[in-house]
């Protein structure tokens, strides 16, 4: 009986349970121009990768609770002390000190606006977003970096005020748990599982 691989950490060690790779039989590859002679086989392989979030775990945990976490350099000796980083940076790029984690949900709700955007009609492998994807760059008051995300409702415009929405009902614990909508969007217009 197979069971999807599951992982937890206890006393600093990974504890794994279930199957992390699945063997499947492939299909023959044949030569169409040579009487369909056998040339090889396909080797389908499915594996479960254990991906550690490290210091960013708190960011993803909080998305599932409807909170947007950022970081701030509080190092007194740093020339850029007080800089707030969104996306979440564990370390300050200037002094390389460890940043302080802060909750910037309110700043995002009150000041987020579209810096620029691009609309993609096609996407890469494993894309889960509906197309066209409206990628947006978001700026916030008092934050020195710009966040890359997507607009889930409506059409993007430069300078448009947007607010974050979160997948709290069925979180994936990935960046897909957060999206943005124009300010004033009603709760019933949000994608399934998302709320403010
Ligand atoms: Zn610093």
XYZ file of C-alpha atoms and ligand atoms in Angstrom:
197
model
C 0.000 0.000 0.000
C 1.465 3.371 -0.903
C 1.198 6.508 1.142
C 2.243 10.023 0.102
C 5.518 10.961 1.790
C 5.044 12.893 5.021
C 7.673 14.714 7.049
C 7.944 16.277 10.470
C 10.901 17.451 12.495
C 11.472 16.205 16.027
C 14.506 16.986 18.213
C 16.176 18.606 15.198
C 15.805 15.568 12.963
C 13.640 14.924 9.938
C 11.181 12.090 10.536
C 9.860 10.700 7.286
C 6.999 8.321 6.656
C 5.466 6.916 3.458
C 6.726 6.749 -0.107
C 9.044 9.411 -1.512
C 9.415 7.881 -4.935
C 6.989 5.963 -7.083
C 8.037 3.514 -9.770
C 5.904 3.433 -12.886
C 6.446 1.365 -16.016
C 7.148 3.338 -19.156
C 6.200 3.056 -22.787
C 8.294 1.797 -25.714
C 9.883 4.348 -28.034
C 9.704 3.061 -31.583
C 11.174 4.101 -34.956
C 8.329 5.152 -37.230
C 10.592 5.057 -40.316
C 12.033 1.615 -39.632
C 9.096 -0.760 -39.251
C 8.415 0.512 -35.687
C 11.571 -1.144 -34.414
C 12.216 -0.678 -30.699
C 14.590 2.214 -29.924
C 14.136 2.686 -26.147
C 11.636 3.212 -23.376
C 10.328 6.182 -21.410
C 11.095 6.187 -17.688
C 8.339 8.024 -15.771
C 9.479 8.937 -12.261
C 7.622 10.780 -9.546
C 9.468 11.855 -6.464
C 8.723 13.947 -3.389
C 11.293 16.616 -2.677
C 11.739 17.711 0.968
C 11.999 21.492 0.757
C 13.045 23.326 3.931
C 11.802 26.924 4.289
C 14.370 27.718 6.979
C 14.013 31.314 8.176
C 11.206 31.990 5.683
C 8.840 29.467 7.282
C 7.236 32.204 9.405
C 6.321 34.098 6.214
C 4.424 31.148 4.694
C 2.835 30.129 8.010
C 1.394 33.622 8.373
C 0.005 33.824 4.822
C -2.314 30.970 5.817
C -3.528 33.166 8.705
C -4.114 36.227 6.520
C -0.961 38.056 7.581
C 1.838 39.473 5.460
C 5.195 39.390 7.237
C 8.197 41.490 6.227
C 11.633 42.021 7.734
C 13.484 45.084 8.977
C 17.157 45.761 9.696
C 17.499 46.945 13.296
C 21.298 46.887 13.401
C 22.416 50.229 14.963
C 25.705 50.084 13.062
C 24.026 49.572 9.663
C 23.904 52.547 7.283
C 20.468 51.476 6.099
C 19.037 50.669 9.567
C 15.234 50.715 9.609
C 14.857 49.494 6.013
C 11.829 47.254 5.591
C 12.031 44.398 3.091
C 9.130 42.877 1.226
C 9.711 40.244 -0.189
C 10.851 38.756 3.083
C 14.648 38.850 3.440
C 16.119 36.888 6.306
C 19.327 38.936 6.251
C 20.025 42.605 5.555
C 21.739 42.953 2.143
C 23.883 45.839 3.463
C 25.208 44.658 6.857
C 24.348 40.933 6.459
C 22.873 40.988 9.994
C 19.756 39.012 10.797
C 16.642 41.113 10.204
C 13.697 41.492 12.595
C 10.417 39.929 11.445
C 7.527 42.407 11.394
C 3.836 42.168 10.542
C 3.113 44.573 7.656
C -0.455 43.469 6.894
C -1.845 46.907 7.820
C 0.728 48.765 5.701
C -0.198 46.483 2.772
C -3.941 47.025 3.237
C -3.594 50.797 3.541
C -0.828 51.703 1.074
C -0.241 48.975 -1.552
C -0.312 50.166 -5.139
C 0.712 48.807 -8.512
C 4.148 50.071 -9.555
C 4.018 48.282 -12.907
C 2.552 45.104 -14.373
C 2.666 42.601 -17.209
C -0.041 40.352 -18.599
C 1.061 36.869 -19.679
C -1.100 34.895 -22.080
C 1.185 31.851 -21.879
C 3.025 30.318 -18.941
C 5.732 27.859 -18.036
C 5.466 24.266 -16.819
C 3.502 23.528 -13.631
C 1.642 26.847 -13.727
C -1.450 26.732 -11.509
C -2.761 30.254 -12.148
C -5.585 31.087 -14.537
C -4.427 32.681 -17.779
C -3.941 35.422 -18.738
C -1.852 35.968 -15.600
C -1.788 39.594 -14.484
C 1.604 39.858 -12.804
C 1.978 43.023 -10.741
C 4.845 44.772 -8.986
C 3.568 46.252 -5.751
C 4.980 49.192 -3.827
C 4.217 50.045 -0.190
C 4.770 53.201 1.845
C 7.939 52.916 3.925
C 9.135 49.700 2.237
C 12.338 49.927 0.182
C 11.666 46.939 -2.097
C 8.907 45.944 -4.493
C 6.874 42.745 -4.254
C 6.112 40.610 -7.292
C 2.684 38.936 -7.197
C -0.503 38.769 -9.285
C -3.863 40.466 -9.555
C -6.676 37.929 -9.069
C -9.628 40.174 -10.001
C -9.976 42.986 -12.569
C -7.453 44.656 -14.842
C -4.166 46.149 -13.578
C -3.265 49.820 -14.009
C -0.158 51.689 -12.873
C -0.800 53.436 -9.562
C -3.931 51.364 -8.833
C -4.574 50.783 -5.123
C -4.692 47.078 -4.342
C -5.268 45.007 -1.216
C -3.998 41.528 -0.332
C -6.180 38.441 -0.189
C -5.209 35.173 1.452
C -6.022 31.489 0.988
C -7.016 30.701 4.564
C -9.577 27.977 3.820
C -7.265 25.454 2.158
C -3.702 26.818 2.357
C -0.914 25.384 0.199
C 1.834 26.972 2.385
C 3.346 28.452 -0.785
C 3.299 31.930 -2.312
C 0.028 30.888 -4.020
C -1.717 31.552 -0.679
C -1.517 35.287 -1.422
C -2.930 37.356 -4.267
C -4.112 40.952 -4.777
C -7.337 42.631 -5.843
C -8.282 46.259 -6.573
C -9.284 48.200 -3.451
C -13.072 48.097 -3.103
C -13.416 44.515 -4.442
C -16.273 42.698 -2.669
C -15.702 39.496 -0.691
C -18.010 37.532 -3.044
C -15.813 38.404 -6.080
C -12.745 36.679 -4.615
C -11.419 33.322 -5.921
C -12.504 30.192 -4.052
C -11.041 29.882 -0.563
C -9.619 33.432 -0.526
C -10.627 36.165 1.917
C -9.273 39.511 3.048
Zn 21.520 46.246 7.907
